[in-house]
Amino acid sequence: MIKVKTSEEIELMRQSALVVSKTLGMLAKEVKPGVTTLYLDKLAEDFIREQNAIPGFLGLYDFPNTLCMSPNSQVVHGIPNDKPLIEGDIISIDCGAIKNGFYGDHAYTFAVGEIAAETQKLLDVTKQSLYEGIRQLKVGNRVGDVGFAIQNYCEKHGYGVVRELVGHGLGTTMHEDPEMPNYGKRGRGKKFIEGMVVAIEPMINLGTQKIRQHNDGWTITTLDNKPSAHFEHDVAIVNGKPELLSTFKYIYDALGITSNEEDDFRNV
């Protein structure tokens, strides 16, 4: 059952999402060759607690860390470790936080130094597909409209769209109805209503859509070991239209990037 949020609850969820946004912005300056994902994980835990919030992933379903850190061919749910990042890597950082009883949960895939042109294109297309999907999150549309928009955009570029992992509703628990697949058919699935809050998160592979889970019970990689990208926003339906609760602004400020990609989804 979809749990509709009041305007007051949506504002509380915006605060939760911004904890995550600021955490990712802090990490953006630290992602570079030679650092370990375990080091970044500790920075994130401390930073989240400094914002009077609680790490949302730590202990959730027994996950052992604050961040899901998924480099290169890892799709999602990678466990931080002491292996240094190297020039040319990419790293998906998925972060969650609880503040005022609500979850924030979003993700960004970072380049580590200079990366291959084909990998950069994967990141660019995956991120743009996120906004293609968000644009369809409006009253009267359905889950399949978002999934179709993401799938269509990515498959036009020849990329594999992961089927087994999906976005989700968000609220006082990390995973609420509805599930938000990154594939689908227009006009199918649950209908969107005012006050919904969801996490939309394309997980897109350079090669095959097929994945495998590792023996640690968490790590998911592409079956062909080609790179995978992952971007995620928290979005509410306000006045019938999609409104971003999360932002990549802090990441872009840290990296010196100018972007207007979020302008269409802000209540200004």
mmCIF file of C-alpha atoms in Angstrom:
data_model
loop_
_atom_site.group_PDB
_atom_site.id
_atom_site.type_symbol
_atom_site.label_atom_id
_atom_site.label_comp_id
_atom_site.label_asym_id
_atom_site.label_seq_id
_atom_site.Cartn_x
_atom_site.Cartn_y
_atom_site.Cartn_z
ATOM 1 C CA MET A 1 0.000 0.000 0.000
ATOM 2 C CA ILE A 2 1.319 3.436 -0.938
ATOM 3 C CA LYS A 3 1.861 5.663 2.095
ATOM 4 C CA VAL A 4 0.933 9.222 1.145
ATOM 5 C CA LYS A 5 2.929 11.964 2.892
ATOM 6 C CA THR A 6 1.543 15.274 4.146
ATOM 7 C CA SER A 7 3.248 18.498 3.086
ATOM 8 C CA GLU A 8 4.797 18.689 6.557
ATOM 9 C CA GLU A 9 6.171 15.164 6.243
ATOM 10 C CA ILE A 10 7.583 15.933 2.806
ATOM 11 C CA GLU A 11 9.472 18.867 4.293
ATOM 12 C CA LEU A 12 10.893 16.572 6.980
ATOM 13 C CA MET A 13 11.912 14.140 4.257
ATOM 14 C CA ARG A 14 13.622 16.971 2.399
ATOM 15 C CA GLN A 15 15.788 17.493 5.490
ATOM 16 C CA SER A 16 16.651 13.781 5.539
ATOM 17 C CA ALA A 17 17.515 13.821 1.851
ATOM 18 C CA LEU A 18 19.704 16.895 2.297
ATOM 19 C CA VAL A 19 21.748 15.113 4.962
ATOM 20 C CA VAL A 20 22.598 12.559 2.289
ATOM 21 C CA SER A 21 23.153 15.247 -0.362
ATOM 22 C CA LYS A 22 25.613 17.076 1.849
ATOM 23 C CA THR A 23 27.363 13.821 2.749
ATOM 24 C CA LEU A 24 27.874 12.993 -0.926
ATOM 25 C CA GLY A 25 29.111 16.530 -1.498
ATOM 26 C CA MET A 26 31.668 16.133 1.283
ATOM 27 C CA LEU A 27 32.803 12.816 -0.177
ATOM 28 C CA ALA A 28 33.159 14.288 -3.687
ATOM 29 C CA LYS A 29 36.344 16.081 -2.589
ATOM 30 C CA GLU A 30 37.752 12.880 -1.082
ATOM 31 C CA VAL A 31 37.204 10.449 -3.988
ATOM 32 C CA LYS A 32 40.642 10.170 -5.601
ATOM 33 C CA PRO A 33 43.313 7.598 -6.369
ATOM 34 C CA GLY A 34 44.870 6.063 -3.259
ATOM 35 C CA VAL A 35 41.945 6.410 -0.848
ATOM 36 C CA THR A 36 40.090 3.359 0.393
ATOM 37 C CA THR A 37 36.342 2.894 0.460
ATOM 38 C CA LEU A 38 36.616 2.031 4.152
ATOM 39 C CA TYR A 39 38.175 5.461 4.786
ATOM 40 C CA LEU A 40 35.340 7.156 2.879
ATOM 41 C CA ASP A 41 32.815 5.105 4.835
ATOM 42 C CA LYS A 42 34.193 6.351 8.164
ATOM 43 C CA LEU A 43 34.123 9.961 6.937
ATOM 44 C CA ALA A 44 30.485 9.542 5.949
ATOM 45 C CA GLU A 45 29.415 7.991 9.243
ATOM 46 C CA ASP A 46 31.017 10.801 11.237
ATOM 47 C CA PHE A 47 29.566 13.477 8.950
ATOM 48 C CA ILE A 48 26.026 12.077 9.140
ATOM 49 C CA ARG A 49 26.151 11.930 12.938
ATOM 50 C CA GLU A 50 27.461 15.520 13.044
ATOM 51 C CA GLN A 51 24.235 16.537 11.259
ATOM 52 C CA ASN A 52 22.168 15.012 14.101
ATOM 53 C CA ALA A 53 21.177 12.126 11.868
ATOM 54 C CA ILE A 54 21.700 8.366 11.934
ATOM 55 C CA PRO A 55 23.371 6.344 9.169
ATOM 56 C CA GLY A 56 20.434 4.705 7.404
ATOM 57 C CA PHE A 57 22.225 1.668 5.992
ATOM 58 C CA LEU A 58 24.332 0.695 9.004
ATOM 59 C CA GLY A 59 22.708 -2.469 10.395
ATOM 60 C CA LEU A 60 19.793 -2.328 7.944
ATOM 61 C CA TYR A 61 19.128 -5.958 6.970
ATOM 62 C CA ASP A 62 22.460 -6.541 8.806
ATOM 63 C CA PHE A 63 24.476 -4.459 6.319
ATOM 64 C CA PRO A 64 27.838 -3.791 8.039
ATOM 65 C CA ASN A 65 28.602 -0.219 6.927
ATOM 66 C CA THR A 66 27.323 3.315 6.394
ATOM 67 C CA LEU A 67 27.807 3.377 2.611
ATOM 68 C CA CYS A 68 27.261 0.945 -0.216
ATOM 69 C CA MET A 69 30.475 1.398 -2.225
ATOM 70 C CA SER A 70 30.388 -0.271 -5.637
ATOM 71 C CA PRO A 71 33.384 0.236 -7.957
ATOM 72 C CA ASN A 72 33.589 -0.542 -11.662
ATOM 73 C CA SER A 73 31.689 -3.781 -12.444
ATOM 74 C CA GLN A 74 29.922 -3.762 -9.077
ATOM 75 C CA VAL A 75 26.342 -2.635 -9.613
ATOM 76 C CA VAL A 76 25.208 -1.959 -6.021
ATOM 77 C CA HIS A 77 25.580 -3.085 -2.401
ATOM 78 C CA GLY A 78 29.373 -3.223 -2.419
ATOM 79 C CA ILE A 79 30.913 -3.469 1.066
ATOM 80 C CA PRO A 80 33.627 -0.897 1.904
ATOM 81 C CA ASN A 81 37.136 -2.362 2.188
ATOM 82 C CA ASP A 82 40.782 -1.384 2.475
ATOM 83 C CA LYS A 83 41.648 -1.684 -1.231
ATOM 84 C CA PRO A 84 42.743 1.738 -2.583
ATOM 85 C CA LEU A 85 40.908 3.290 -5.501
ATOM 86 C CA ILE A 86 43.039 3.738 -8.604
ATOM 87 C CA GLU A 87 43.090 6.162 -11.528
ATOM 88 C CA GLY A 88 40.383 5.248 -14.029
ATOM 89 C CA ASP A 89 38.023 3.588 -11.541
ATOM 90 C CA ILE A 90 34.415 4.599 -11.113
ATOM 91 C CA ILE A 91 32.678 4.253 -7.756
ATOM 92 C CA SER A 92 28.955 4.268 -7.019
ATOM 93 C CA ILE A 93 28.343 5.689 -3.555
ATOM 94 C CA ASP A 94 24.872 4.947 -2.206
ATOM 95 C CA CYS A 95 24.086 6.644 1.094
ATOM 96 C CA GLY A 96 21.160 6.648 3.498
ATOM 97 C CA ALA A 97 20.359 8.695 6.584
ATOM 98 C CA ILE A 98 17.546 8.926 9.115
ATOM 99 C CA LYS A 99 16.506 12.322 10.466
ATOM 100 C CA ASN A 100 13.213 13.232 12.141
ATOM 101 C CA GLY A 101 12.185 9.598 11.753
ATOM 102 C CA PHE A 102 12.365 9.649 7.933
ATOM 103 C CA TYR A 103 14.869 8.193 5.509
ATOM 104 C CA GLY A 104 16.889 9.953 2.858
ATOM 105 C CA ASP A 105 18.497 7.652 0.280
ATOM 106 C CA HIS A 106 20.330 8.571 -2.872
ATOM 107 C CA ALA A 107 23.407 7.781 -4.908
ATOM 108 C CA TYR A 108 25.997 9.134 -7.334
ATOM 109 C CA THR A 109 28.661 7.425 -9.422
ATOM 110 C CA PHE A 110 31.990 9.242 -9.263
ATOM 111 C CA ALA A 111 34.957 9.138 -11.612
ATOM 112 C CA VAL A 112 38.288 8.466 -9.910
ATOM 113 C CA GLY A 113 40.698 10.742 -11.765
ATOM 114 C CA GLU A 114 40.581 10.428 -15.551
ATOM 115 C CA ILE A 115 38.329 7.650 -16.859
ATOM 116 C CA ALA A 116 37.827 6.037 -20.256
ATOM 117 C CA ALA A 117 35.583 7.940 -22.680
ATOM 118 C CA GLU A 118 33.161 5.014 -23.033
ATOM 119 C CA THR A 119 32.826 4.843 -19.241
ATOM 120 C CA GLN A 120 32.178 8.582 -19.007
ATOM 121 C CA LYS A 121 29.434 8.227 -21.598
ATOM 122 C CA LEU A 122 27.849 5.454 -19.497
ATOM 123 C CA LEU A 123 27.806 7.796 -16.497
ATOM 124 C CA ASP A 124 26.351 10.665 -18.531
ATOM 125 C CA VAL A 125 23.600 8.545 -20.084
ATOM 126 C CA THR A 126 22.679 6.863 -16.800
ATOM 127 C CA LYS A 127 22.385 10.201 -15.001
ATOM 128 C CA GLN A 128 20.288 11.694 -17.791
ATOM 129 C CA SER A 129 18.039 8.620 -17.741
ATOM 130 C CA LEU A 130 17.301 9.398 -14.092
ATOM 131 C CA TYR A 131 15.781 12.736 -15.114
ATOM 132 C CA GLU A 132 13.945 11.140 -18.048
ATOM 133 C CA GLY A 133 12.293 8.883 -15.476
ATOM 134 C CA ILE A 134 11.620 11.631 -12.929
ATOM 135 C CA ARG A 135 9.816 13.669 -15.600
ATOM 136 C CA GLN A 136 7.166 10.914 -15.778
ATOM 137 C CA LEU A 137 6.475 10.941 -12.012
ATOM 138 C CA LYS A 138 3.256 12.942 -12.037
ATOM 139 C CA VAL A 139 -0.324 12.458 -10.967
ATOM 140 C CA GLY A 140 -2.202 10.217 -13.399
ATOM 141 C CA ASN A 141 0.872 8.451 -14.755
ATOM 142 C CA ARG A 142 1.889 4.965 -13.692
ATOM 143 C CA VAL A 143 4.996 3.092 -12.548
ATOM 144 C CA GLY A 144 5.507 1.711 -16.052
ATOM 145 C CA ASP A 145 5.795 5.234 -17.483
ATOM 146 C CA VAL A 146 8.887 5.938 -15.395
ATOM 147 C CA GLY A 147 10.417 2.555 -16.134
ATOM 148 C CA PHE A 148 9.755 2.845 -19.858
ATOM 149 C CA ALA A 149 11.383 6.286 -20.035
ATOM 150 C CA ILE A 150 14.564 5.052 -18.329
ATOM 151 C CA GLN A 151 14.733 1.798 -20.281
ATOM 152 C CA ASN A 152 14.075 3.415 -23.634
ATOM 153 C CA TYR A 153 16.696 6.118 -23.113
ATOM 154 C CA CYS A 154 19.418 3.677 -22.018
ATOM 155 C CA GLU A 155 18.726 0.900 -24.484
ATOM 156 C CA LYS A 156 18.919 3.400 -27.353
ATOM 157 C CA HIS A 157 22.588 3.727 -26.349
ATOM 158 C CA GLY A 158 23.051 -0.042 -26.300
ATOM 159 C CA TYR A 159 23.271 -0.391 -22.519
ATOM 160 C CA GLY A 160 21.918 -3.154 -20.293
ATOM 161 C CA VAL A 161 19.122 -2.208 -17.877
ATOM 162 C CA VAL A 162 19.255 -4.291 -14.688
ATOM 163 C CA ARG A 163 15.984 -6.091 -13.996
ATOM 164 C CA GLU A 164 16.474 -7.659 -10.562
ATOM 165 C CA LEU A 165 17.116 -4.394 -8.669
ATOM 166 C CA VAL A 166 14.603 -1.547 -8.529
ATOM 167 C CA GLY A 167 13.814 1.797 -6.935
ATOM 168 C CA HIS A 168 11.172 2.080 -4.242
ATOM 169 C CA GLY A 169 8.866 4.169 -2.136
ATOM 170 C CA LEU A 170 10.505 5.940 0.800
ATOM 171 C CA GLY A 171 9.373 7.153 4.210
ATOM 172 C CA THR A 172 9.719 6.050 7.808
ATOM 173 C CA THR A 173 11.099 2.798 6.409
ATOM 174 C CA MET A 174 13.736 2.483 3.690
ATOM 175 C CA HIS A 175 11.627 0.429 1.314
ATOM 176 C CA GLU A 176 7.935 1.204 0.831
ATOM 177 C CA ASP A 177 5.450 0.645 -1.970
ATOM 178 C CA PRO A 178 5.608 1.000 -4.860
ATOM 179 C CA GLU A 179 8.585 -0.768 -6.378
ATOM 180 C CA MET A 180 10.047 1.423 -9.155
ATOM 181 C CA PRO A 181 11.660 -0.716 -11.883
ATOM 182 C CA ASN A 182 13.945 0.912 -14.444
ATOM 183 C CA TYR A 183 12.092 -0.866 -17.240
ATOM 184 C CA GLY A 184 8.445 -1.266 -18.114
ATOM 185 C CA LYS A 185 5.533 -0.499 -20.378
ATOM 186 C CA ARG A 186 3.674 2.787 -20.575
ATOM 187 C CA GLY A 187 0.370 2.857 -18.756
ATOM 188 C CA ARG A 188 1.122 -0.216 -16.639
ATOM 189 C CA GLY A 189 1.540 -0.563 -12.890
ATOM 190 C CA LYS A 190 0.354 1.441 -9.899
ATOM 191 C CA LYS A 191 -0.994 4.929 -10.520
ATOM 192 C CA PHE A 192 0.862 7.918 -9.085
ATOM 193 C CA ILE A 193 -0.977 10.092 -6.559
ATOM 194 C CA GLU A 194 -0.336 13.377 -4.801
ATOM 195 C CA GLY A 195 2.008 13.095 -1.804
ATOM 196 C CA MET A 196 3.947 10.033 -2.938
ATOM 197 C CA VAL A 197 7.688 9.952 -2.237
ATOM 198 C CA VAL A 198 9.908 7.547 -4.145
ATOM 199 C CA ALA A 199 13.578 6.829 -4.765
ATOM 200 C CA ILE A 200 14.235 6.493 -8.492
ATOM 201 C CA GLU A 201 17.586 4.836 -9.217
ATOM 202 C CA PRO A 202 18.688 3.653 -12.650
ATOM 203 C CA MET A 203 21.314 0.867 -12.482
ATOM 204 C CA ILE A 204 22.712 0.619 -15.988
ATOM 205 C CA ASN A 205 25.446 -1.628 -17.379
ATOM 206 C CA LEU A 206 27.879 -0.934 -20.208
ATOM 207 C CA GLY A 207 27.308 -4.472 -21.483
ATOM 208 C CA THR A 208 24.820 -7.168 -20.554
ATOM 209 C CA GLN A 209 21.848 -6.486 -18.277
ATOM 210 C CA LYS A 210 22.638 -9.741 -16.463
ATOM 211 C CA ILE A 211 24.116 -9.688 -12.965
ATOM 212 C CA ARG A 212 25.325 -12.086 -10.288
ATOM 213 C CA GLN A 213 25.372 -11.958 -6.495
ATOM 214 C CA HIS A 214 28.555 -12.811 -4.628
ATOM 215 C CA ASN A 215 29.017 -15.112 -1.647
ATOM 216 C CA ASP A 216 29.113 -12.217 0.838
ATOM 217 C CA GLY A 217 25.345 -11.951 0.312
ATOM 218 C CA TRP A 218 25.565 -8.316 -0.742
ATOM 219 C CA THR A 219 27.873 -7.522 -3.636
ATOM 220 C CA ILE A 220 26.220 -7.507 -7.067
ATOM 221 C CA THR A 221 28.354 -7.397 -10.226
ATOM 222 C CA THR A 222 27.712 -7.427 -13.947
ATOM 223 C CA LEU A 223 27.923 -10.903 -15.441
ATOM 224 C CA ASP A 224 30.423 -9.770 -18.094
ATOM 225 C CA ASN A 225 32.486 -7.663 -15.623
ATOM 226 C CA LYS A 226 31.937 -4.485 -17.631
ATOM 227 C CA PRO A 227 31.301 -1.220 -15.723
ATOM 228 C CA SER A 228 27.940 -0.328 -14.203
ATOM 229 C CA ALA A 229 26.613 3.108 -13.221
ATOM 230 C CA HIS A 230 24.059 4.071 -10.575
ATOM 231 C CA PHE A 231 22.379 7.419 -9.853
ATOM 232 C CA GLU A 232 19.487 7.997 -7.460
ATOM 233 C CA HIS A 233 17.227 10.856 -6.343
ATOM 234 C CA ASP A 234 14.427 11.161 -3.779
ATOM 235 C CA VAL A 235 11.359 12.664 -5.431
ATOM 236 C CA ALA A 236 7.946 13.745 -4.137
ATOM 237 C CA ILE A 237 4.780 14.454 -6.089
ATOM 238 C CA VAL A 238 3.781 18.000 -5.133
ATOM 239 C CA ASN A 239 0.945 19.849 -6.887
ATOM 240 C CA GLY A 240 0.741 16.938 -9.291
ATOM 241 C CA LYS A 241 4.363 17.209 -10.460
ATOM 242 C CA PRO A 242 7.747 15.729 -9.493
ATOM 243 C CA GLU A 243 9.777 17.713 -6.968
ATOM 244 C CA LEU A 244 13.318 16.763 -5.996
ATOM 245 C CA LEU A 245 13.998 16.389 -2.292
ATOM 246 C CA SER A 246 17.635 15.418 -2.850
ATOM 247 C CA THR A 247 20.214 17.351 -4.867
ATOM 248 C CA PHE A 248 23.568 16.846 -6.541
ATOM 249 C CA LYS A 249 24.366 20.553 -5.982
ATOM 250 C CA TYR A 250 26.844 19.859 -3.187
ATOM 251 C CA ILE A 251 28.700 17.370 -5.383
ATOM 252 C CA TYR A 252 28.844 19.850 -8.238
ATOM 253 C CA ASP A 253 30.018 22.660 -5.956
ATOM 254 C CA ALA A 254 32.838 20.418 -4.717
ATOM 255 C CA LEU A 255 33.853 19.393 -8.247
ATOM 256 C CA GLY A 256 33.432 22.809 -9.867
ATOM 257 C CA ILE A 257 30.619 21.616 -12.152
ATOM 258 C CA THR A 258 27.917 23.979 -13.432
ATOM 259 C CA SER A 259 24.570 22.329 -14.114
ATOM 260 C CA ASN A 260 20.922 23.293 -14.524
ATOM 261 C CA GLU A 261 19.690 19.668 -14.741
ATOM 262 C CA GLU A 262 17.600 19.948 -11.576
ATOM 263 C CA ASP A 263 15.881 23.246 -12.406
ATOM 264 C CA ASP A 264 12.732 21.662 -13.823
ATOM 265 C CA PHE A 265 12.156 19.737 -10.595
ATOM 266 C CA ARG A 266 12.448 22.508 -8.024
ATOM 267 C CA ASN A 267 9.582 24.330 -6.351
ATOM 268 C CA VAL A 268 10.892 27.891 -6.802
#
